[in-house]
XYZ file of C-alpha atoms in Angstrom:
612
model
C 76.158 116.846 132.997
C 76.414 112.951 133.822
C 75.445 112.934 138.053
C 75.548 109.201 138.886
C 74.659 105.728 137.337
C 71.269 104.311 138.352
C 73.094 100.954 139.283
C 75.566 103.030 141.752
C 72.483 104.373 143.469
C 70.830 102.777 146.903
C 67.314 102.087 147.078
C 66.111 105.617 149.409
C 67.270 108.731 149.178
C 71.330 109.470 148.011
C 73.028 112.609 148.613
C 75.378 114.225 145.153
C 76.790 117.526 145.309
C 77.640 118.746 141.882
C 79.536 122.456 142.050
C 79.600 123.011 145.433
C 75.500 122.102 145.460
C 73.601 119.409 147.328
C 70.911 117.651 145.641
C 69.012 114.623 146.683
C 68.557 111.478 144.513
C 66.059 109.878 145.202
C 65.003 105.713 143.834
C 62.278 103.451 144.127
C 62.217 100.461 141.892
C 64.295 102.037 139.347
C 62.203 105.499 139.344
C 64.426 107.951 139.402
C 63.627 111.907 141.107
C 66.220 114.727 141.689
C 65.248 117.112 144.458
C 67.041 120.304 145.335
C 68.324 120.527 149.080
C 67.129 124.063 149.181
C 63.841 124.443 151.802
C 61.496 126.598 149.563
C 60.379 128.240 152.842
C 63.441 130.144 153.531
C 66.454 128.822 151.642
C 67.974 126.254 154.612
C 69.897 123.537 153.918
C 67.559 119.924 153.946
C 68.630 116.738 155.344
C 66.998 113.334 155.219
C 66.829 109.939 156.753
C 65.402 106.854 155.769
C 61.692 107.734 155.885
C 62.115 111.721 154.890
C 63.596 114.982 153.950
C 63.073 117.551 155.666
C 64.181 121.229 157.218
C 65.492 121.176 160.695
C 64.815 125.345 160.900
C 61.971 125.574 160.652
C 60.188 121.827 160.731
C 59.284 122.019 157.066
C 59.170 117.956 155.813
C 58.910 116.320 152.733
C 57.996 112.932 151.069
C 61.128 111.332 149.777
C 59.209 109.496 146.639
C 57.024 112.212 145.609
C 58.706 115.798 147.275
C 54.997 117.041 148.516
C 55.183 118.353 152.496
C 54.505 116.160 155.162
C 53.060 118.915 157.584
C 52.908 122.143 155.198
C 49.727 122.695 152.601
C 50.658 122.731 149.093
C 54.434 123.049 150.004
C 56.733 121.076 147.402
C 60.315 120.210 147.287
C 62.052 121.696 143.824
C 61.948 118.893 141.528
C 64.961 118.942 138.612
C 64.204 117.413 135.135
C 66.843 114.642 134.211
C 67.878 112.441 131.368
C 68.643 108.564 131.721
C 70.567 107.459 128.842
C 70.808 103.724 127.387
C 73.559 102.716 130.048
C 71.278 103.918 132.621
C 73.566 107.107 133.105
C 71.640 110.125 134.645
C 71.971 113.806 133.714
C 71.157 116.680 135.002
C 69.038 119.060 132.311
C 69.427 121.778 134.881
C 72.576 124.705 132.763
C 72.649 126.554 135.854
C 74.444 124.133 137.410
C 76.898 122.761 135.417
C 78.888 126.285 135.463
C 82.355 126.190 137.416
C 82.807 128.578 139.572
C 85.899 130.449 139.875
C 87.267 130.537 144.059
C 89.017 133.894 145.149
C 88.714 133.065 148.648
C 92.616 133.790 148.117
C 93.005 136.820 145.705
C 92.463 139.713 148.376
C 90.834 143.058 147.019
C 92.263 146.495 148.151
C 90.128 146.865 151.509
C 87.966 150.482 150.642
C 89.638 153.351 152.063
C 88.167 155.104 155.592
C 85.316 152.838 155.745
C 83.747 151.683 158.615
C 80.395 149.225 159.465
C 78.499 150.450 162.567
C 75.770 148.520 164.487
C 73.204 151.168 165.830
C 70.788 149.011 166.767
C 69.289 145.130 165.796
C 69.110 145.800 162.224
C 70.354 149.106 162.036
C 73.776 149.250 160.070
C 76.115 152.082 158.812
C 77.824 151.699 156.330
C 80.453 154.811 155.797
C 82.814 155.894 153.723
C 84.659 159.399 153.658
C 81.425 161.690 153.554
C 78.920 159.314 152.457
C 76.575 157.309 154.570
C 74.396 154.405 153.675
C 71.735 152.573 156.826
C 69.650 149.642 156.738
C 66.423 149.557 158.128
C 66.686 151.827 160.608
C 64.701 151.380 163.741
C 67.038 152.989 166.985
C 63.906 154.266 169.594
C 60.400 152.993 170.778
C 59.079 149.531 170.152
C 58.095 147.347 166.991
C 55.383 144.911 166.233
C 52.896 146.513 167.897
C 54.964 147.265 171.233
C 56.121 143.643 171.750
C 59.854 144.131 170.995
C 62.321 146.252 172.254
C 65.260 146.847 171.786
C 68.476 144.346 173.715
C 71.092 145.872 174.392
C 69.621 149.284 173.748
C 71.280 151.620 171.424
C 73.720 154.473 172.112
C 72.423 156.391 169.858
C 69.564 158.837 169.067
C 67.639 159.149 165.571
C 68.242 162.751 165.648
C 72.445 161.968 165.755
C 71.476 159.935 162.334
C 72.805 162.050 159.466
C 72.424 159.209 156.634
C 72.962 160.524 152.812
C 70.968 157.313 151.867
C 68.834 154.500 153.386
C 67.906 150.913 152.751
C 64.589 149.295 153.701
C 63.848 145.586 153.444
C 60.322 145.004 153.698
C 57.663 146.229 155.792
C 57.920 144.481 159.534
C 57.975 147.440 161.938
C 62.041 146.524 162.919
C 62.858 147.154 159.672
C 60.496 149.947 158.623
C 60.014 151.663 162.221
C 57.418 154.690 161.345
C 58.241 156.835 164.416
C 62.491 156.805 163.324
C 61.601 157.414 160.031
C 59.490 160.389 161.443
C 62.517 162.278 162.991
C 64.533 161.490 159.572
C 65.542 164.452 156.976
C 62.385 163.793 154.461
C 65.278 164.785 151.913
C 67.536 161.590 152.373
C 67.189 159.278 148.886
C 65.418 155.962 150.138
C 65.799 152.516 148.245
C 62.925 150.024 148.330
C 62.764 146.978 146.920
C 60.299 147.168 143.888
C 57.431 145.022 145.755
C 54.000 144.839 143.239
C 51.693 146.076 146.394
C 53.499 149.304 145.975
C 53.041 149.581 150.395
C 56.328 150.657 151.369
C 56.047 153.650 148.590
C 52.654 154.516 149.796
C 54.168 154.610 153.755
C 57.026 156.626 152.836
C 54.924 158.983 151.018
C 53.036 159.168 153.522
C 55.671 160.038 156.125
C 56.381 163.117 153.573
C 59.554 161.813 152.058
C 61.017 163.493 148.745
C 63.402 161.104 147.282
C 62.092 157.621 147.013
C 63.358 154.803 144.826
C 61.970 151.923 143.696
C 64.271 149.654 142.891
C 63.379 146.685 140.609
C 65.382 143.177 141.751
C 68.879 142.529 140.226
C 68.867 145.964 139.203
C 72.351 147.480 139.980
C 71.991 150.837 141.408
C 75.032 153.569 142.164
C 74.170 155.764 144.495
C 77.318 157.751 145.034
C 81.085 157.898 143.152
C 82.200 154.759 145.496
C 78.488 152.959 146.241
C 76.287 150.555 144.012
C 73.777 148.613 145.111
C 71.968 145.468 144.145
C 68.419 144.433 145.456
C 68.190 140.748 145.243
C 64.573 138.604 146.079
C 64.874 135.742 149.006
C 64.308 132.240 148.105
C 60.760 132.317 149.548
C 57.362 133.599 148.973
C 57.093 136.520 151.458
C 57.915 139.882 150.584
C 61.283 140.239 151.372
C 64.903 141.251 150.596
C 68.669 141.343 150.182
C 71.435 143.774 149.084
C 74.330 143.494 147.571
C 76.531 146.851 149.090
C 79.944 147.315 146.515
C 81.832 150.190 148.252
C 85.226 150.513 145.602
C 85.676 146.559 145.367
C 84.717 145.664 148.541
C 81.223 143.352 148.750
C 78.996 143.348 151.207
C 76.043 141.093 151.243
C 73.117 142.269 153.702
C 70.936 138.953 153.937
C 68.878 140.217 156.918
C 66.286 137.578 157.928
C 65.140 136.970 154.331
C 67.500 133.568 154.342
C 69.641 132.181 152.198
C 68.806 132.085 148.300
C 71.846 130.071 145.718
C 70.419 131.483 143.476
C 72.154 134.981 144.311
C 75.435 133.253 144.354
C 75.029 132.311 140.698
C 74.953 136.272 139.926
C 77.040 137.896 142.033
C 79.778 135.479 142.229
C 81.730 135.593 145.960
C 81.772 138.555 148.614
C 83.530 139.886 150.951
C 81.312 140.222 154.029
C 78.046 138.377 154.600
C 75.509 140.420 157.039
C 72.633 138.144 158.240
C 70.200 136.996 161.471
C 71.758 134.853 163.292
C 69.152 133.029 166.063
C 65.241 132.121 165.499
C 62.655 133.723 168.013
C 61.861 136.386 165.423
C 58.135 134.569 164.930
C 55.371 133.344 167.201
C 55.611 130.035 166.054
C 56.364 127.467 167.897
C 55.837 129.825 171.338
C 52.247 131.350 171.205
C 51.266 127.488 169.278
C 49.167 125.967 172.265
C 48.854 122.271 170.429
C 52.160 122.029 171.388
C 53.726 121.286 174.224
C 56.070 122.951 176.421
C 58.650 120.664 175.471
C 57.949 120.338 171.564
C 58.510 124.006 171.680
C 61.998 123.951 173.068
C 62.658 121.064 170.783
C 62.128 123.211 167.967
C 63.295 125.689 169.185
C 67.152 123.961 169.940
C 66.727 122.303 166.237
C 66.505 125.858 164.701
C 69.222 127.253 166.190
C 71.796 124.541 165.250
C 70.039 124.882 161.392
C 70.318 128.822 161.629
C 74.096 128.415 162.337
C 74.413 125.625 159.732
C 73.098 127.248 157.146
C 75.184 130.871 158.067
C 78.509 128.454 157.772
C 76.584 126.980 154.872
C 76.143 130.588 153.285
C 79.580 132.107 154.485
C 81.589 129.246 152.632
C 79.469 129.191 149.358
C 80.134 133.159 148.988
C 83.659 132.584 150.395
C 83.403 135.159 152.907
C 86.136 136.260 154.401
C 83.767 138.258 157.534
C 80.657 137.384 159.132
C 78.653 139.893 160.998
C 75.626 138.175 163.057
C 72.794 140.816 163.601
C 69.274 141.313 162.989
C 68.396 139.742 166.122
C 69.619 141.905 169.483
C 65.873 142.261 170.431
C 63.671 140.637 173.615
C 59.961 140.544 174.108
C 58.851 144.008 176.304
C 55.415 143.558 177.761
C 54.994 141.357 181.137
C 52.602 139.690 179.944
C 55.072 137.644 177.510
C 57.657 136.530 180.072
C 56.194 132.968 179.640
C 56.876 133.313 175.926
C 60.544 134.520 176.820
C 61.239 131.522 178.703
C 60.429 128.992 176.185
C 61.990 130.802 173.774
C 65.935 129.315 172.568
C 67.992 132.055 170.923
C 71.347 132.024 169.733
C 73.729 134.417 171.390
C 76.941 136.167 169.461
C 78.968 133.528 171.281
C 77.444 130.957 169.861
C 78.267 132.188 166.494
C 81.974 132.932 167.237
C 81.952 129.107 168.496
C 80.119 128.066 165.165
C 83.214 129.765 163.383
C 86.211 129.067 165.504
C 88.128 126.824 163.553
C 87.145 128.215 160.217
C 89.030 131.219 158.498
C 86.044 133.337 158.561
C 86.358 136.681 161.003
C 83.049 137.058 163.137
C 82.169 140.849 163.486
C 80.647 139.880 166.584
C 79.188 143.449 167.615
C 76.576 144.392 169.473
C 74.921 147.644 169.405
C 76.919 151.021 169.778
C 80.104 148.966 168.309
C 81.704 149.085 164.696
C 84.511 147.533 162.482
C 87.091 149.522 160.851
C 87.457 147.712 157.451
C 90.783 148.762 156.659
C 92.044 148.110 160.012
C 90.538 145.329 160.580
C 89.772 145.912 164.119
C 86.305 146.037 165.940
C 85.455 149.130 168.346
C 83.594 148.013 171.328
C 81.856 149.387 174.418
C 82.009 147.456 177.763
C 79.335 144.697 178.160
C 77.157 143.807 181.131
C 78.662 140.079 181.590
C 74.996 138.772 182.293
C 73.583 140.045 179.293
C 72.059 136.749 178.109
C 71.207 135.156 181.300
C 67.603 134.779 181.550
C 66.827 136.068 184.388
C 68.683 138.985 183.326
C 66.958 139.413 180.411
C 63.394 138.622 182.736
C 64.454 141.332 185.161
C 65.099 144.065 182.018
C 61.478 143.393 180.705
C 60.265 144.020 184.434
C 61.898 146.846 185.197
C 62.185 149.023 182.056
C 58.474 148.567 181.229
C 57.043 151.870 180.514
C 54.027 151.304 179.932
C 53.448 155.115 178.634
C 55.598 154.149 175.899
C 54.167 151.238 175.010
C 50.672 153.225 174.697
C 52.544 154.831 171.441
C 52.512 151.581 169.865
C 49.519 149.712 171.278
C 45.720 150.591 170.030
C 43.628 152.302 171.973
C 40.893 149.669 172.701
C 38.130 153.190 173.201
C 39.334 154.131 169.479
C 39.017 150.298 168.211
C 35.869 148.882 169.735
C 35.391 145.368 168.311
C 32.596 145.719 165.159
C 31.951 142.461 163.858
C 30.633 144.330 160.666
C 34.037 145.824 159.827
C 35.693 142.382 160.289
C 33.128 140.749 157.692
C 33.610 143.173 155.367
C 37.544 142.737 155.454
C 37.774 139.660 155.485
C 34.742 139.298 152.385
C 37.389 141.459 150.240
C 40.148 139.070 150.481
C 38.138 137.672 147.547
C 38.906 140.391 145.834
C 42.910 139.421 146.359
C 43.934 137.766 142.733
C 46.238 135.941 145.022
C 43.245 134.117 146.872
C 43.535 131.469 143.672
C 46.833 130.323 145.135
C 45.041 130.062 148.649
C 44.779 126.402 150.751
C 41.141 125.130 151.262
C 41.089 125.259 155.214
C 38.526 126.489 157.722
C 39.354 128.555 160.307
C 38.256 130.223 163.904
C 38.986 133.812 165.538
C 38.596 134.522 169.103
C 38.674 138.151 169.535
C 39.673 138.689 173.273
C 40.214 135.153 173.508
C 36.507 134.731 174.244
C 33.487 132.570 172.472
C 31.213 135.721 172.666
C 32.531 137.396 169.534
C 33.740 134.512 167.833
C 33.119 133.458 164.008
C 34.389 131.267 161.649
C 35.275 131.218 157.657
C 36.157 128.862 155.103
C 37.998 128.749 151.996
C 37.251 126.617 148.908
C 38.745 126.697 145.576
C 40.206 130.159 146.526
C 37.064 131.801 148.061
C 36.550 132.626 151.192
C 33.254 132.852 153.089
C 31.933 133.871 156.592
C 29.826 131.206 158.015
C 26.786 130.989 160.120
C 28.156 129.100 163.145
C 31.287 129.281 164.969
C 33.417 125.619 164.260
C 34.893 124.294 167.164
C 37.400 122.374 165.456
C 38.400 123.796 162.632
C 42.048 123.471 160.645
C 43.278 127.129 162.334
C 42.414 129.080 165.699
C 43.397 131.998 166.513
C 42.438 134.163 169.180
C 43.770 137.549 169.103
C 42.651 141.213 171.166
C 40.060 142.500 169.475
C 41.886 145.924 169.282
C 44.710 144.496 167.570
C 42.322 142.516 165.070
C 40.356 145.690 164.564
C 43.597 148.058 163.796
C 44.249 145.721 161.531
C 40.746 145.485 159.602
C 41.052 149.865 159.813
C 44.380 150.073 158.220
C 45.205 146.738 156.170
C 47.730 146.361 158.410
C 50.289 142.959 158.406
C 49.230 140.390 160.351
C 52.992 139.407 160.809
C 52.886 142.729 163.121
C 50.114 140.699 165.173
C 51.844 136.957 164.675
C 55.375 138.282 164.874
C 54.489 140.377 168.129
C 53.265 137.206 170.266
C 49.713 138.720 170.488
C 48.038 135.846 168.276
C 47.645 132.307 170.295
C 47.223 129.770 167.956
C 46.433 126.234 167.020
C 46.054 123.954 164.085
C 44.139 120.778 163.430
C 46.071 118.898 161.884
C 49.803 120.369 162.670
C 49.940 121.339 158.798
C 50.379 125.148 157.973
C 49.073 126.685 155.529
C 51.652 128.761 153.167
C 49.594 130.637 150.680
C 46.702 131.863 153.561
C 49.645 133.386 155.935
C 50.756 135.093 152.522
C 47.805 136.481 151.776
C 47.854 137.890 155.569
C 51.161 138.805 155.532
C 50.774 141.720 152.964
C 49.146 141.211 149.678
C 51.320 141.154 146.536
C 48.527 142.858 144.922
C 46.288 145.016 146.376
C 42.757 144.473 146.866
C 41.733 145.342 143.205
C 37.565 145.846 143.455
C 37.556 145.810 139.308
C 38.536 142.576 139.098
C 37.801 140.533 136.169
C 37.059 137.410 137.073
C 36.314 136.179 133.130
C 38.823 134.039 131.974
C 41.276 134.918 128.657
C 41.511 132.410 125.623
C 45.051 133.623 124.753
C 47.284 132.894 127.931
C 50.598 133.085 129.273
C 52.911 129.796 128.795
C 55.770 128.082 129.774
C 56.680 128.379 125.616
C 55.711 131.555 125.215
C 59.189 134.271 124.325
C 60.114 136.137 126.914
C 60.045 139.327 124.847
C 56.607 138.731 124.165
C 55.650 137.811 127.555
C 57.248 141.372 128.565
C 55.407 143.115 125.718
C 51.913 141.933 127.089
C 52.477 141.977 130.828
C 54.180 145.558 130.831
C 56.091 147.178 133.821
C 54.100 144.901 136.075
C 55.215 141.586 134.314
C 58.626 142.405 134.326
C 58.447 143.087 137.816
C 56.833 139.298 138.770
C 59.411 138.066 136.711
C 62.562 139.547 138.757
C 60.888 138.450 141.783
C 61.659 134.888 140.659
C 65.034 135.863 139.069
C 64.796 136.653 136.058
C 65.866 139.897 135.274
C 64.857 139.722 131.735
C 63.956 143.457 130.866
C 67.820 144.149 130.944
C 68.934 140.883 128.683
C 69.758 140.726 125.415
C 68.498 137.213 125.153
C 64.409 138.319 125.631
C 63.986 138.252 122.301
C 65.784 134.466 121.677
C 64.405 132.475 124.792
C 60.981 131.259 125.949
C 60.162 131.478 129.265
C 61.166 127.887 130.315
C 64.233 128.304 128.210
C 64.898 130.899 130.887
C 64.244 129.340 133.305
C 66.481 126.502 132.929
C 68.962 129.144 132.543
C 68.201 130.541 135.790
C 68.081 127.450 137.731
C 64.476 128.124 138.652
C 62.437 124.803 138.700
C 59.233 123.633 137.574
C 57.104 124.470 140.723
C 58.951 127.735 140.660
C 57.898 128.037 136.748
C 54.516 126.888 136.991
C 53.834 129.349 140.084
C 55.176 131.690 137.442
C 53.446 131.449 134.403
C 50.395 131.674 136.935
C 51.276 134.695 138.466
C 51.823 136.361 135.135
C 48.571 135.354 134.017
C 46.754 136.769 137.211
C 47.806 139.919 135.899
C 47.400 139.649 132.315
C 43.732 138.727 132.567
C 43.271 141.538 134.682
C 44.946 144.528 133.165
């Protein structure tokens, strides 16, 4: 597809949108990049000035000339491969994109018959029809990350009033996979996981005693009862994370969660009906518990993300030409005292500032807040009576004050008696992130941890060429500090716990040196891909994976595990008929999944193959 003539272009950075997509052109002296306007942190729409492009969500920014991060380790804008004829015409190699796409915004599907979309609680949703219940990620009593949230406005309902034929979970933060609801759930109820390599969610669930537990590979289309499928679909970034695509008869119902936005999705499923999604930033210690940053930087960022959280929810609701938006996945507030001076730095978006996002568009907001639902086929939204105050801050202040139980929050907090600080157990976990195949992907960066915030039990590690080592000395300035309660950092070490549960819960205070972070060694934290594998074979293979390698072949030599690496990327290639007749970067291209994306890829599958 011809995009633009080199002699139409301005010297800088020029803006095309080809299908209902924005890329970036970029020239300097006649050389010639294409850069997708997708942030590969979280799927947010990029803009760009004279000097940059960049991500106004999350601070993510890039080169113009080259598309490497400014301020984020081994972070790279999606590159597209192009053609420049003889009359200096440029085209786009990129298939994916030069599909039309067919707008129904206008053809209206039969709404399904008695069904109905409760909110329970921040991400909790019902979804009902007749005699069959699906919920989300429920989490309705008792605190998450490691007591620091709770719930705002509480629920109205109690776990034991949940009577759910089926359930959803996301991924493995504690607001979406709460332990002590899942405890009081039937251990009958079918549960669908996304089909994540480090198998953790499986192992939790089966730990919790459940019967019925499904693993659901991405783009796999599940039905689940006579009027439910559902599709499990990967987000645009790294983390482990994910959507679902809810059909109930021919309504569609796209649960984004927090996982962002991903185009790619749009390309499969075509346009939905309802678009579920988080609606405000604050789910994250960054930029609040950041202490290089000022007071005002913070808020800065802060205000920026919320304007690029609503942009890119108007962004996602007109691509899938949505005819409802329902904001949730963010009705929580910090609980502990001791993070009131996080809460009032912190900017969130409120549900009004989403129905003043949409006003003038034809898009219904399902602006609900918890105890409230929407009758589909009515159209109409059920809602209690609201405290008028509920977002003022001191409001909000007062609430984490007063309805601090602190005997509660003992549930969720470890025992500092039953984790005493052993610096032996911390070397030793930390040692076997070496074992981590994923630790080849890592950032070379040193960093420092301050249990209890304090030089006395302080160390320091580095990482080189993807292996880590404990050092003799403590560095005062290295590229990351973090100090963090020793019983936190030791619950952690015990149970390979998250560290999202730590970073997410505003118990970590951090700083880096320079303001770059560090992608692949907050991955590695998050929750391992793999799991720490202690057979590793570290030996290298003469016969590896490729870019030109079949696809069939690839699958034949990977197995189960190599199909599932591929469908978190997108390809869902174990189901297609055209394995056999297209090498991987054929694909690919196919897929609209660019080079960084491929060469992460072919990487990933070799990992594996040299190690089964």
């Amino acid at each position: 597809m011809k995009i633009a003539n080199i002699n139409d272009l301005k010297d800088g950075v020029n803006e095309i949108h080809i299908n209902k997509h924005k890329f970036f052109i970029t020239k300097n002296h006649n050389i010639i990049k294409i850069y997708d306007s997708i942030c590969p942190h979280q799927g947010s729409i990029l803009d760009y000035n004279c000097s940059e492009i960049y991500c106004k969500n999350h601070n993510w920014r890039f080169n113009k000339d080259n598309g490497n991060s400014i301020n984020i380790k081994n972070a790279k804008l999606f590159e597209h491969e192009l053609y420049i004829d003889d009359n200096n015409d440029i085209y786009l190699k990129n298939a994916i994109y030069n599909k039309k796409y067919t707008n129904t915004l206008n053809i209206t599907p039969p709404p399904p018959i008695d069904t109905t979309i409760s909110l329970h609680s921040h991400a909790t949703l019902e979804f009902k029809r007749k005699d069959f219940t699906l919920i989300c990620d429920p989490w309705i009593e008792g605190y998450a990350f490691f007591g620091a949230w709770r719930h705002y406005p509480k629920p109205v309902i109690k776990t034991k009033d949940l009577k759910p034929n089926a359930i959803f979970i996301s991924h493995e933060h504690s607001d979406h996979f709460h332990i002590e609801t899942l405890k009081q759930i039937d251990k009958n109820v079918a549960i669908y996981i996304p089909s994540f390599l480090n198998n953790r969610l499986e192992k939790k669930l089966k730990n919790l005693k459940f019967n019925n537990i499904f693993s659901v590979n991405f783009g796999e289309c599940i039905k689940i009862a006579n009027n439910f499928k559902i599709t499990i679909y990967e987000p645009a970034s790294i983390w482990n994370d994910a959507q679902i695509l809810i059909e109930i008869d021919s309504f569609k119902i796209l649960n984004m969660n927090d996982a962002g936005l991903n185009y790619r999705i749009h390309r499969d499923i075509g346009n939905v009906d309802c678009i579920c999604a988080a609606f405000s930033p604050g789910a994250s210690g960054y930029p609040a518990t950041y202490t290089h940053l000022t007071n005002k930087e913070k808020i800065n960022i802060y205000n920026n993300s919320k304007t690029a959280t609503l942009d890119m929810l108007y962004e996602a609701c007109k691509l899938y030409n949505a005819r409802y938006f329902l904001p949730f996945a963010s009705h929580f507030i910090l609980n502990h005292p001791d993070h009131i001076k996080y809460m009032q730095i912190i900017q969130k978006n409120t549900i009004n500032d989403v129905c003043r996002k949409f006003e003038n568009s034809n898009i219904m907001v399902i602006d609900m807040l918890a105890g409230d639902s929407f009758d589909i086929k009515n159209n109409h939204i059920n809602k209690l009576n609201r405290n008028k105050d509920l977002y003022n801050l001191d409001s909000i202040i007062n609430s984490i004050k007063n309805d601090f139980n602190k005997k509660e929050f003992e549930k969720y907090y470890p025992n500092k008696q039953e984790y005493k600080f052993d610096k032996n157990i911390i070397f030793e976990y930390f040692e076997k992130l070496n074992l981590i195949p994923e630790m080849c992907f890592c950032e070379n960066l040193s960093v420092t941890i301050y249990p209890d915030y304090n030089i006395k039990n302080a160390f320091s590690f580095e990482i080189n060429n993807g292996i880590l080592k404990i050092l003799d000395s403590v560095l005062e300035t290295p590229n990351l500090t973090i100090k963090i309660p020793s019983e936190i950092l030791m619950y952690i070490c015990k149970h390979n716990e998250s560290w999202d549960e730590a970073t997410i819960g505003y118990w970590c205070e951090c700083s880096r040196n320079p303001d770059i972070y560090h992608t692949e060694f907050w991955r590695i934290l998050q929750t391992p891909f793999y799991l720490k594998n202690p057979r590793i074979n570290t030996t290298l293979i003469k016969d590896s994976i490729t870019q030109d390698n079949n696809v069939a072949d690839i699958m034949e030599k990977t197995g189960t595990i190599g199909s599932k690496i591929m469908s978190r990327y997108g390809l869902y290639c174990l189901s297609c008929n055209k394995a056999p007749m297209e090498t991987l970067k054929q694909a690919c291209d196919t897929h609209g999944i660019n080079k960084v994306r491929m060469d992460r890829l072919v990487k990933e599958l070799n990992i594996h193959y040299k190690n089964m």
